[in-house]
Coordinates of C-alpha atoms and ligand atoms in Angstrom, one line a residue:
M1 CA 130.1 122.6 87.5
A2 CA 129.8 121.6 83.9
T3 CA 127.8 123.5 81.6
Q4 CA 126.1 123.2 78.2
H5 CA 129.0 124.3 76.2
E6 CA 131.2 121.8 77.7
T7 CA 129.2 119.1 76.0
A8 CA 131.0 117.4 73.0
S9 CA 128.7 115.3 70.5
G10 CA 128.5 111.6 70.2
A11 CA 130.4 112.1 66.9
A12 CA 133.4 113.6 69.0
G13 CA 133.3 110.7 71.2
Q14 CA 133.7 108.4 68.4
S15 CA 136.8 110.3 66.9
G16 CA 139.0 109.8 70.2
E17 CA 137.6 112.8 72.3
I18 CA 135.9 111.9 75.7
E19 CA 132.6 113.4 75.5
Q20 CA 131.6 115.5 78.4
Y21 CA 128.2 115.7 80.2
D22 CA 126.8 117.0 83.5
V23 CA 125.3 113.9 84.0
I24 CA 126.0 110.1 82.9
V25 CA 123.2 107.7 83.3
I26 CA 123.8 104.1 83.0
G27 CA 121.0 102.2 81.8
A28 CA 117.6 103.3 79.7
G29 CA 115.3 101.2 81.4
V30 CA 112.3 102.3 83.4
T31 CA 114.6 104.6 85.6
G32 CA 117.0 105.7 83.2
L33 CA 114.5 107.0 80.7
Y34 CA 112.6 109.2 83.4
A35 CA 116.2 110.4 85.0
L36 CA 117.0 111.5 81.4
Y37 CA 113.4 113.3 81.3
R38 CA 114.1 115.0 84.6
L39 CA 117.4 116.1 84.0
R40 CA 116.9 117.5 80.7
E41 CA 113.8 119.5 82.2
L42 CA 116.5 120.9 84.8
G43 CA 118.9 122.1 82.2
F44 CA 121.3 119.4 82.8
T45 CA 123.3 118.0 79.8
A46 CA 122.9 114.2 80.1
K47 CA 123.6 110.8 78.2
S48 CA 122.5 107.3 79.0
F49 CA 124.8 104.4 78.0
E50 CA 122.7 101.2 77.5
E51 CA 123.9 97.8 77.1
G52 CA 120.9 96.6 75.1
S53 CA 119.8 97.4 71.5
G54 CA 116.9 98.9 72.6
V55 CA 115.7 100.9 75.5
G56 CA 113.5 99.2 78.4
G57 CA 115.9 97.7 80.7
T58 CA 114.1 94.6 82.3
W59 CA 111.2 94.9 79.6
F60 CA 113.9 94.5 77.0
W61 CA 115.9 91.8 78.4
N62 CA 113.1 89.5 79.9
R63 CA 111.4 88.8 76.9
Y64 CA 110.7 85.0 77.9
P65 CA 107.2 83.4 77.0
G66 CA 104.6 84.3 79.7
C67 CA 106.5 87.5 81.0
R68 CA 104.0 90.1 82.3
F69 CA 103.5 92.8 84.9
D70 CA 101.4 91.3 88.2
S71 CA 100.9 94.8 89.5
E72 CA 98.4 96.6 87.6
S73 CA 99.3 97.9 84.4
Y74 CA 97.9 101.4 84.8
S75 CA 99.5 101.8 88.4
Y76 CA 102.9 101.0 86.6
G77 CA 103.2 103.5 84.0
Y78 CA 104.9 106.9 84.5
S79 CA 102.6 109.8 86.3
F80 CA 104.6 112.8 85.1
S81 CA 102.8 113.5 81.8
E82 CA 99.0 113.8 81.9
E83 CA 99.1 113.9 78.1
L84 CA 101.2 110.6 78.2
L85 CA 98.6 109.2 80.4
Q86 CA 95.8 110.1 78.0
E87 CA 97.4 108.8 75.1
W88 CA 98.5 105.4 76.3
D89 CA 96.2 102.7 76.2
W90 CA 97.1 99.8 78.3
K91 CA 95.4 96.9 76.4
E92 CA 95.5 94.4 79.7
H93 CA 95.2 94.8 83.3
Y94 CA 98.4 93.1 83.6
S95 CA 100.3 94.3 80.6
A96 CA 102.4 91.6 78.7
Q97 CA 106.3 92.3 78.0
P98 CA 105.7 93.1 74.5
D99 CA 103.3 95.9 75.2
T100 CA 105.5 97.1 77.9
E101 CA 108.5 97.2 75.9
R102 CA 106.3 99.1 73.2
Y103 CA 105.3 101.5 76.0
L104 CA 108.8 102.5 77.0
N105 CA 109.6 102.8 73.5
Y106 CA 106.7 105.2 72.9
V107 CA 107.8 107.2 75.9
A108 CA 111.4 107.3 74.4
D109 CA 110.3 108.9 71.1
K110 CA 107.5 111.0 72.5
F111 CA 109.8 112.9 74.8
D112 CA 112.8 112.7 72.1
L113 CA 115.0 110.7 74.6
R114 CA 116.7 108.6 72.1
K115 CA 119.4 111.6 71.2
H116 CA 120.5 111.1 74.8
I117 CA 120.9 107.6 74.5
R118 CA 124.0 105.5 73.3
L119 CA 122.7 101.9 72.8
N120 CA 124.9 98.9 72.6
S121 CA 127.3 100.5 75.0
R122 CA 128.2 98.1 78.0
V123 CA 129.7 100.4 80.6
M124 CA 132.9 98.2 81.7
S125 CA 134.5 100.7 84.4
A126 CA 133.3 103.9 86.0
V127 CA 136.1 105.6 87.6
F128 CA 136.0 109.1 89.8
D129 CA 138.7 111.6 89.2
E130 CA 139.0 113.2 92.7
K131 CA 141.1 116.3 91.1
E132 CA 138.2 117.2 88.9
D133 CA 135.3 115.9 90.7
R134 CA 134.1 113.9 87.7
W135 CA 133.4 110.5 86.9
E136 CA 135.0 108.6 83.7
V137 CA 133.2 105.9 82.2
V138 CA 134.8 103.4 79.5
M139 CA 132.5 101.2 77.2
E140 CA 133.3 97.6 76.1
D141 CA 133.9 99.3 72.8
G142 CA 136.2 101.7 74.2
H143 CA 134.1 104.7 73.9
R144 CA 134.7 107.0 76.8
A145 CA 132.7 109.9 78.4
R146 CA 132.7 112.1 81.7
G147 CA 130.4 113.9 83.7
R148 CA 130.1 115.7 86.8
F149 CA 127.6 113.1 88.4
L150 CA 127.0 109.4 87.6
V151 CA 123.4 107.7 88.0
T152 CA 123.2 104.0 88.1
S153 CA 119.6 103.3 86.6
V154 CA 121.1 99.6 86.2
G155 CA 118.0 97.6 87.5
I156 CA 117.6 95.6 91.0
L157 CA 116.8 92.3 89.0
S158 CA 119.6 92.7 86.0
A159 CA 122.5 90.8 86.8
G160 CA 121.2 87.1 85.6
Y161 CA 122.4 84.3 87.9
T162 CA 123.2 80.8 86.5
P163 CA 124.0 78.3 88.9
D164 CA 127.8 77.1 88.2
F165 CA 126.7 73.6 87.4
E166 CA 129.5 71.1 86.4
G167 CA 129.2 70.5 82.8
K168 CA 127.1 73.4 82.0
D169 CA 129.1 74.1 78.9
T170 CA 128.9 71.0 77.3
F171 CA 125.0 70.8 76.9
K172 CA 124.6 70.3 73.0
G173 CA 121.0 72.1 72.8
I174 CA 119.7 75.3 73.1
S175 CA 120.0 76.7 76.9
C176 CA 119.0 80.3 78.2
H177 CA 118.5 82.3 81.0
T178 CA 114.9 84.2 81.3
G179 CA 116.4 87.5 82.1
R180 CA 118.8 87.3 78.8
W181 CA 115.9 85.7 76.4
P182 CA 117.1 85.7 72.8
Q183 CA 115.5 88.2 70.8
E184 CA 114.7 86.0 67.9
G185 CA 112.9 83.9 70.4
V186 CA 113.1 80.2 70.9
D187 CA 111.0 77.7 69.2
M188 CA 109.9 75.2 71.7
K189 CA 106.8 73.9 69.8
G190 CA 106.6 69.9 70.4
K191 CA 110.2 69.8 71.8
R192 CA 111.5 68.3 75.1
V193 CA 112.3 71.2 77.4
G194 CA 113.7 71.1 80.9
V195 CA 113.3 74.0 83.1
I196 CA 115.2 74.9 86.3
G197 CA 113.6 77.3 88.8
T198 CA 110.0 77.8 90.0
G199 CA 110.3 81.9 91.0
A200 CA 108.2 84.4 89.5
S201 CA 109.9 83.9 86.1
G202 CA 109.7 80.0 86.2
V203 CA 106.0 80.1 87.2
Q204 CA 105.0 82.4 84.3
L205 CA 107.3 80.7 81.7
I206 CA 106.3 77.2 82.7
T207 CA 102.6 78.0 82.4
E208 CA 103.0 79.8 78.9
I209 CA 105.3 76.9 77.2
A210 CA 103.6 74.1 78.4
K211 CA 101.0 74.7 75.9
E212 CA 103.0 73.7 72.8
V213 CA 106.1 71.9 74.1
G214 CA 106.5 68.2 73.5
H215 CA 107.6 67.3 76.8
L216 CA 108.5 69.3 79.9
T217 CA 110.5 68.8 82.9
V218 CA 110.4 71.2 85.8
F219 CA 113.3 71.2 88.3
Q220 CA 112.0 72.5 91.4
R221 CA 114.1 73.4 94.5
T222 CA 111.6 75.4 96.4
A223 CA 107.8 75.1 96.2
N224 CA 106.3 78.8 96.3
F225 CA 102.9 80.1 97.2
C226 CA 101.4 81.1 94.0
A227 CA 98.0 83.0 93.4
P228 CA 95.9 83.3 90.1
L229 CA 96.4 86.5 88.6
R230 CA 92.9 86.7 87.0
N231 CA 94.3 88.9 83.9
G232 CA 91.9 90.2 80.9
P233 CA 91.7 92.8 78.4
I234 CA 90.7 96.3 79.1
D235 CA 87.5 97.3 77.4
D236 CA 86.9 100.8 76.1
E237 CA 84.6 101.7 78.9
T238 CA 87.1 100.4 81.7
Q239 CA 89.8 102.4 79.4
K240 CA 88.0 105.7 80.1
Q241 CA 87.6 105.1 83.7
I242 CA 91.2 104.3 84.1
K243 CA 92.1 107.4 82.5
A244 CA 89.7 109.5 84.5
S245 CA 91.1 108.1 87.7
Y246 CA 94.7 108.5 87.3
P247 CA 94.9 110.9 90.1
E248 CA 93.2 108.7 92.9
I249 CA 95.3 105.6 91.4
F250 CA 98.4 107.4 92.2
K251 CA 97.1 108.8 95.2
K252 CA 96.3 105.5 96.6
C253 CA 99.6 104.1 95.5
M254 CA 101.7 106.7 97.2
E255 CA 99.7 105.9 100.6
T256 CA 100.6 102.2 100.7
A257 CA 103.7 100.6 102.1
G258 CA 104.5 99.2 98.6
S259 CA 103.2 101.8 96.3
F260 CA 100.6 99.3 95.2
M261 CA 97.2 100.1 94.8
H262 CA 96.0 97.7 97.7
E263 CA 95.4 98.5 101.1
F264 CA 95.5 96.0 103.8
D265 CA 92.5 95.2 105.8
T266 CA 93.0 97.0 109.2
R267 CA 91.3 93.7 111.1
S268 CA 93.2 91.0 112.3
A269 CA 92.1 87.7 110.6
M270 CA 91.9 86.3 114.2
S271 CA 89.5 88.7 115.5
V272 CA 86.7 87.4 112.8
S273 CA 85.1 84.0 113.0
P274 CA 86.4 81.2 111.1
E275 CA 83.5 81.7 108.7
E276 CA 83.9 85.3 108.2
R277 CA 87.9 84.7 107.6
L278 CA 87.4 81.8 105.1
E279 CA 84.7 84.1 103.2
Q280 CA 87.4 86.8 102.8
Y281 CA 90.0 84.6 101.6
E282 CA 87.6 83.2 99.1
R283 CA 86.4 86.5 97.8
L284 CA 90.0 87.8 97.6
W285 CA 90.8 84.5 95.7
Q286 CA 88.6 85.5 93.0
E287 CA 89.8 88.8 92.6
P288 CA 92.9 89.9 90.2
G289 CA 96.4 90.4 91.0
F290 CA 98.0 91.1 94.5
K291 CA 95.0 92.0 96.6
K292 CA 94.8 88.5 98.0
W293 CA 98.4 89.2 99.1
L294 CA 98.3 92.9 100.1
G295 CA 94.7 93.6 100.6
N296 CA 93.8 90.8 103.1
F297 CA 93.7 90.6 106.8
Y298 CA 97.0 93.1 107.9
D299 CA 98.4 89.9 110.0
V300 CA 98.6 87.5 107.2
M301 CA 101.8 89.5 106.6
L302 CA 103.3 88.8 110.1
P303 CA 104.6 85.6 111.5
G304 CA 102.0 84.0 113.8
E305 CA 98.8 82.2 113.6
A306 CA 97.0 84.5 111.1
N307 CA 99.8 83.8 108.6
E308 CA 99.7 79.9 109.1
D309 CA 96.1 79.9 108.6
Y310 CA 96.2 81.9 105.1
A311 CA 99.2 79.4 104.4
E312 CA 96.7 76.7 104.7
F313 CA 94.1 77.9 102.6
F314 CA 96.8 78.5 99.9
K315 CA 97.8 74.9 100.5
N316 CA 94.2 73.5 100.2
K317 CA 94.0 75.5 97.0
I318 CA 96.8 73.6 95.4
R319 CA 95.5 70.3 96.7
E320 CA 91.9 71.2 94.5
R321 CA 93.6 72.1 91.7
V322 CA 96.4 69.3 91.3
H323 CA 94.9 65.8 90.7
D324 CA 97.9 63.3 91.6
P325 CA 98.3 64.2 95.5
V326 CA 101.9 63.2 95.5
V327 CA 102.4 65.8 92.7
A328 CA 100.3 68.3 94.8
E329 CA 102.4 67.6 98.1
M330 CA 105.6 68.5 96.2
L331 CA 104.0 71.6 95.3
I332 CA 103.0 73.0 98.5
P333 CA 105.7 75.2 100.1
K334 CA 107.2 73.3 103.2
T335 CA 110.4 75.8 103.9
H336 CA 109.0 79.6 104.2
M337 CA 106.2 81.4 105.4
F338 CA 103.4 82.7 103.5
G339 CA 104.4 86.4 102.4
S340 CA 108.5 85.9 103.2
K341 CA 109.0 85.2 99.4
R342 CA 107.4 87.5 96.6
L343 CA 104.1 85.8 95.6
P344 CA 104.3 84.9 92.1
C345 CA 100.9 85.6 90.4
E346 CA 100.0 82.9 87.6
S347 CA 97.2 81.8 85.2
G348 CA 97.0 78.1 85.2
Y349 CA 100.4 77.1 86.5
Y350 CA 99.2 74.4 88.9
E351 CA 97.2 72.8 86.1
V352 CA 100.2 72.2 83.9
F353 CA 101.1 69.5 86.2
N354 CA 98.1 67.6 85.4
Q355 CA 99.2 67.5 81.9
D356 CA 100.8 63.8 81.1
N357 CA 103.4 65.2 79.2
V358 CA 104.9 67.5 82.1
L359 CA 106.9 65.8 85.0
L360 CA 108.0 67.8 88.3
V361 CA 111.4 66.9 89.8
D362 CA 112.2 67.6 93.2
V363 CA 115.8 68.8 93.3
R364 CA 115.9 69.4 96.9
E365 CA 115.7 66.0 97.6
A366 CA 117.8 64.7 94.6
P367 CA 120.3 67.8 93.7
I368 CA 121.3 68.6 90.4
Q369 CA 124.7 66.9 89.9
R370 CA 125.8 68.2 86.5
I371 CA 124.5 69.1 83.0
T372 CA 125.4 66.7 80.6
E373 CA 125.5 66.8 76.9
T374 CA 121.6 66.0 76.7
G375 CA 120.2 67.2 79.5
L376 CA 121.0 66.9 83.3
Q377 CA 121.8 64.3 86.1
T378 CA 120.7 64.2 89.6
T379 CA 121.7 62.1 92.6
D380 CA 118.6 60.1 91.4
A381 CA 118.4 59.8 87.8
E382 CA 119.3 61.5 84.0
Y383 CA 117.1 63.6 82.3
E384 CA 117.0 64.4 78.4
F385 CA 115.6 67.2 76.5
E386 CA 116.7 69.7 73.6
I387 CA 116.0 72.9 75.3
L388 CA 116.9 74.1 78.9
V389 CA 115.9 77.2 80.6
Y390 CA 117.3 78.4 83.7
A391 CA 114.7 80.3 85.5
T392 CA 117.5 80.8 88.1
G393 CA 117.1 84.5 89.1
F394 CA 119.2 87.1 89.7
D395 CA 122.2 88.7 91.8
A396 CA 119.8 91.2 93.0
V397 CA 120.3 94.7 93.9
T398 CA 124.1 94.9 94.2
G399 CA 125.1 92.4 91.6
S400 CA 124.4 94.8 88.8
L401 CA 126.6 97.4 90.4
S402 CA 129.4 94.7 91.6
R403 CA 129.9 93.6 87.9
L404 CA 130.7 97.1 86.8
H405 CA 134.1 98.2 87.9
I406 CA 133.2 101.4 89.9
E407 CA 136.2 102.9 91.7
G408 CA 135.8 105.9 93.9
E409 CA 138.0 107.9 96.2
G410 CA 141.6 106.2 96.7
G411 CA 140.9 103.8 94.1
K412 CA 138.7 102.1 96.1
T413 CA 136.0 99.8 94.3
L414 CA 132.3 99.4 94.9
S415 CA 132.2 95.8 94.9
D416 CA 135.1 95.4 97.5
K417 CA 133.3 97.9 99.8
F418 CA 129.9 95.8 99.2
A419 CA 131.8 92.4 99.9
N420 CA 129.7 91.8 103.3
G421 CA 126.7 93.9 102.0
P422 CA 125.8 97.0 100.8
R423 CA 126.9 100.1 102.8
T424 CA 124.8 103.3 101.9
F425 CA 123.1 106.4 103.0
M426 CA 119.6 105.8 102.1
G427 CA 120.3 103.7 99.0
V428 CA 121.3 106.4 97.2
Q429 CA 125.0 106.9 97.8
S430 CA 128.0 105.2 99.3
A431 CA 130.8 107.0 101.3
G432 CA 133.7 107.6 99.4
F433 CA 131.7 107.7 96.0
P434 CA 131.1 111.1 95.7
N435 CA 128.3 112.5 93.0
L436 CA 127.5 108.5 92.4
F437 CA 123.7 108.2 92.9
T438 CA 122.6 104.4 92.9
I439 CA 119.0 104.0 92.0
N440 CA 118.8 100.5 92.2
Q441 CA 119.5 100.2 95.7
A442 CA 116.7 102.2 97.2
S443 CA 113.3 101.1 95.6
V444 CA 111.2 98.4 96.6
G445 CA 107.7 97.5 95.7
N446 CA 105.7 99.1 92.6
F447 CA 108.8 100.0 90.9
V448 CA 107.8 103.0 89.1
R449 CA 105.8 104.4 91.8
A450 CA 108.8 104.0 94.2
A451 CA 111.1 105.0 91.4
E452 CA 109.6 108.1 89.9
P453 CA 109.9 110.2 93.4
L454 CA 113.3 108.7 94.2
V455 CA 114.4 110.1 90.8
D456 CA 113.1 113.3 91.6
W457 CA 114.7 113.6 94.7
I458 CA 118.5 112.5 93.1
C459 CA 117.9 115.1 90.0
E460 CA 116.9 117.8 92.7
A461 CA 120.2 116.9 94.8
M462 CA 121.9 117.3 91.8
D463 CA 120.4 120.4 91.0
Y464 CA 121.1 121.9 94.3
V465 CA 124.5 121.3 94.5
R466 CA 124.8 123.2 91.1
Q467 CA 122.7 126.3 92.4
N468 CA 125.0 126.4 95.4
G469 CA 128.5 126.4 93.0
Y470 CA 129.2 122.9 94.5
T471 CA 131.1 120.4 92.7
C472 CA 130.7 117.5 95.0
I473 CA 128.1 115.7 97.0
A474 CA 129.1 112.9 99.1
A475 CA 127.7 110.5 101.8
T476 CA 129.2 111.1 105.4
P477 CA 130.6 107.6 106.7
E478 CA 128.7 108.7 109.9
A479 CA 125.2 108.8 108.1
E480 CA 126.2 105.9 106.1
A481 CA 127.1 103.7 109.1
D482 CA 123.8 104.9 110.9
W483 CA 121.8 103.9 107.7
T484 CA 123.4 100.5 107.6
R485 CA 123.0 99.9 110.9
H486 CA 119.2 100.7 110.5
V487 CA 119.1 98.4 107.6
A488 CA 120.6 95.4 109.6
E489 CA 118.4 95.7 112.7
E490 CA 114.9 96.7 111.2
G491 CA 115.7 94.5 108.1
K492 CA 115.7 91.5 110.4
K493 CA 112.5 92.1 111.5
I494 CA 110.4 92.2 108.6
L495 CA 108.7 89.1 106.9
R496 CA 110.5 89.5 103.5
S497 CA 114.1 88.8 105.1
Q498 CA 112.7 85.2 106.7
A499 CA 113.1 83.3 103.8
D500 CA 116.2 82.3 101.5
S501 CA 115.4 84.6 98.6
W502 CA 116.9 87.4 97.0
F503 CA 115.5 89.9 98.9
V504 CA 118.6 88.8 101.4
G505 CA 121.1 87.7 98.9
A506 CA 120.5 84.2 100.2
N507 CA 119.9 83.1 96.5
I508 CA 123.6 83.4 95.6
P509 CA 126.3 81.0 96.9
G510 CA 128.4 83.0 99.2
K511 CA 126.9 86.1 99.1
A512 CA 126.5 88.1 102.7
R513 CA 123.3 87.5 104.0
G514 CA 121.1 90.7 104.8
L515 CA 118.4 93.2 103.6
L516 CA 119.3 94.6 100.2
T517 CA 116.6 97.4 100.0
S518 CA 115.2 99.7 102.7
P519 CA 113.3 97.9 105.6
D520 CA 110.9 101.6 105.4
S521 CA 107.7 101.7 104.0
A522 CA 107.8 103.8 100.7
P523 CA 106.2 107.0 102.3
V524 CA 108.4 106.6 105.0
M525 CA 111.2 106.3 103.0
R526 CA 110.1 109.7 100.7
A527 CA 109.6 111.3 104.1
K528 CA 113.5 110.7 105.4
R529 CA 114.7 111.7 102.0
A530 CA 112.6 115.0 102.0
A531 CA 113.8 115.8 105.8
V532 CA 117.4 115.3 104.5
A533 CA 117.1 117.6 101.4
E534 CA 115.0 120.3 103.6
K535 CA 118.0 120.6 106.2
G536 CA 120.5 121.2 103.1
Y537 CA 121.3 117.5 102.8
E538 CA 122.1 116.5 106.0
G539 CA 124.4 113.6 106.1
F540 CA 126.2 114.5 103.0
I541 CA 129.2 116.7 102.4
L542 CA 128.7 119.7 99.8
R543 CA 132.2 121.1 98.6
Ligands
LIG601 O1 114.0 84.4 90.5 P1 114.0 83.9 91.8 P2 112.9 84.9 89.2 N1 119.5 74.5 91.6 O2 115.2 83.9 92.6 C1 115.8 78.2 91.6 C2 110.9 89.8 90.0 N2 109.7 89.3 88.7 O3 113.5 85.2 88.2 O4 113.9 79.0 95.5 C3 118.1 74.4 91.7 O5 112.7 84.1 92.5 C4 115.2 78.7 92.8 O6 115.0 77.9 93.9 P3 115.2 78.7 95.6 C5 110.2 89.3 90.9 O7 110.3 90.4 91.9 C6 108.8 89.8 88.5 O8 111.8 83.8 89.1 O9 116.5 79.2 95.4 N3 117.1 75.4 91.6 C7 114.0 79.4 92.3 O10 113.2 78.6 92.0 C8 110.9 88.0 91.7 O11 111.1 87.8 93.0 C9 107.7 89.3 87.5 O12 115.4 76.9 96.1 C10 117.7 76.8 91.6 C11 114.7 79.8 91.2 O13 115.6 79.4 90.6 C12 112.2 88.3 90.7 O14 112.0 89.0 89.6 C13 108.2 88.3 86.7 C14 119.2 76.8 92.0 C15 114.9 81.7 91.1 O15 113.7 82.2 91.1 C16 113.1 87.3 90.7 O16 112.3 86.2 90.1 C17 109.4 87.7 87.1 C18 119.7 75.8 92.0 N4 121.2 75.6 92.2 C19 110.5 88.0 87.8 N5 119.7 78.1 92.0 C20 106.5 90.2 87.4 O17 105.5 89.5 87.3 C21 118.5 79.1 91.8 N6 117.4 78.0 91.5 C22 106.5 91.5 87.1

């Protein structure tokens, strides 16, 4: 096991020597920062290599207009420090990107994490040295570092996806992807703008930029179910109440399937009268956030009558809000069940389509044929604009790993291994890639709530290896096969596998279809991981 004295300084690395650490972390976003904190607490030497010029991960890159939380701000922050909880004032119930980025910078400063982070360091490869049981990473600038363990805190939605449209590079105006928004911003005032994509990013962006653009054309392939966010500032009294209730907030989050603050109504929608049902739908509609999704009758999230009934309620809301009935019909989802895709929360999205300067184009009816110098061409017509925004999503979960060259035992690469879908044990390790912990595979739901216990578990596993004098922890092929079968079998049954979305890799042409995260609820996942640890890391080989 590497010890403190093996650690070289960053300066040594720059002079040609290879920096040595106990743990190398790729990424300094939400999980990377917390991993650094925990590792240091446990006495490990660790360094994070971060591609961005700042910390924050998702909240560093996704700085498009309108980007914000749609889970409650106070349920999203770290829980590990009472001092931090009491010091930090969330400004809004659903924090906007600049404030969240500020929060993560505050955390980096408060816990003195920056000295463990090398920014502007895009990792190009990570190779396992089987003789030494160590990983070596190489950065784009040639910088190298080695560590006993490698933790990929690279995010589940960080590898941006831009469709390979013909003529993409010929566009003469400004084009950008929501997930890599220019640091200096994009001036859209009075401009003609085209947006491709109407997922959660597109919905937030479109609503915000519609306030200032000259003309907006929205290219929609699939209409989504969207619900009002009902955001607002947090006043002083509420701030005090929030700070006094963190234990209850976090307790509630830890009990629910997706680690959110909302609990399903245990009644079936169909067990109450139509009047009572509608009264509950309307009441929840007026409330903020995901409550209308995750706090409703439990069976609105199961295929069947209740789901269809609730979907109809949503469709009627769209019809009420959009003046032109033809446009309203275009905005009504027809190809997937309510809840089978992520529910974007919005603050005036549908009303955007009542503006005279906004045009909605259905690119399922008339697909995009090519990008031109001045806009784009569908099978139906040509559209011109000065700015083109790709709100076209991400190669989720596995994309951020596959684009790194991760080479394990026998020179096998993780991207080859994942070619037909991820093969892991509990999402945290893949057989043949010892000492590599993949944080991005295992967490779903309210990200920080799910990720904190996962990072804890991974750090404790590394500590166990160290304490017991081992140099290597590797998932067994059997444990991996059982887990992969479990994900495939149970994954098919859950609602979020039913639609063509990033949850199952269906948004990326050619990507193998299958649930990319665990089909289990967050409490079940925590219990499974705890049981593995209690049995001396059953399912892993320790050497
Ligand atoms: O990406 P998406 P996103 N031609 O994949 C369309 C999280 N998030 O960035 O649906 C035309 O959902 C595509 O169409 P279709 C959240 O978890 C959170 O919006 O595939 N269109 C779709 O409309 C979310 O789920 C927040 O038919 C094409 C869009 O592009 C996840 O990130 C905010 C196309 C992509 O939607 C991803 O959301 C934002 C093509 N060739 C995001 N290819 C919060 O609030 C793709 N599209 C915290």
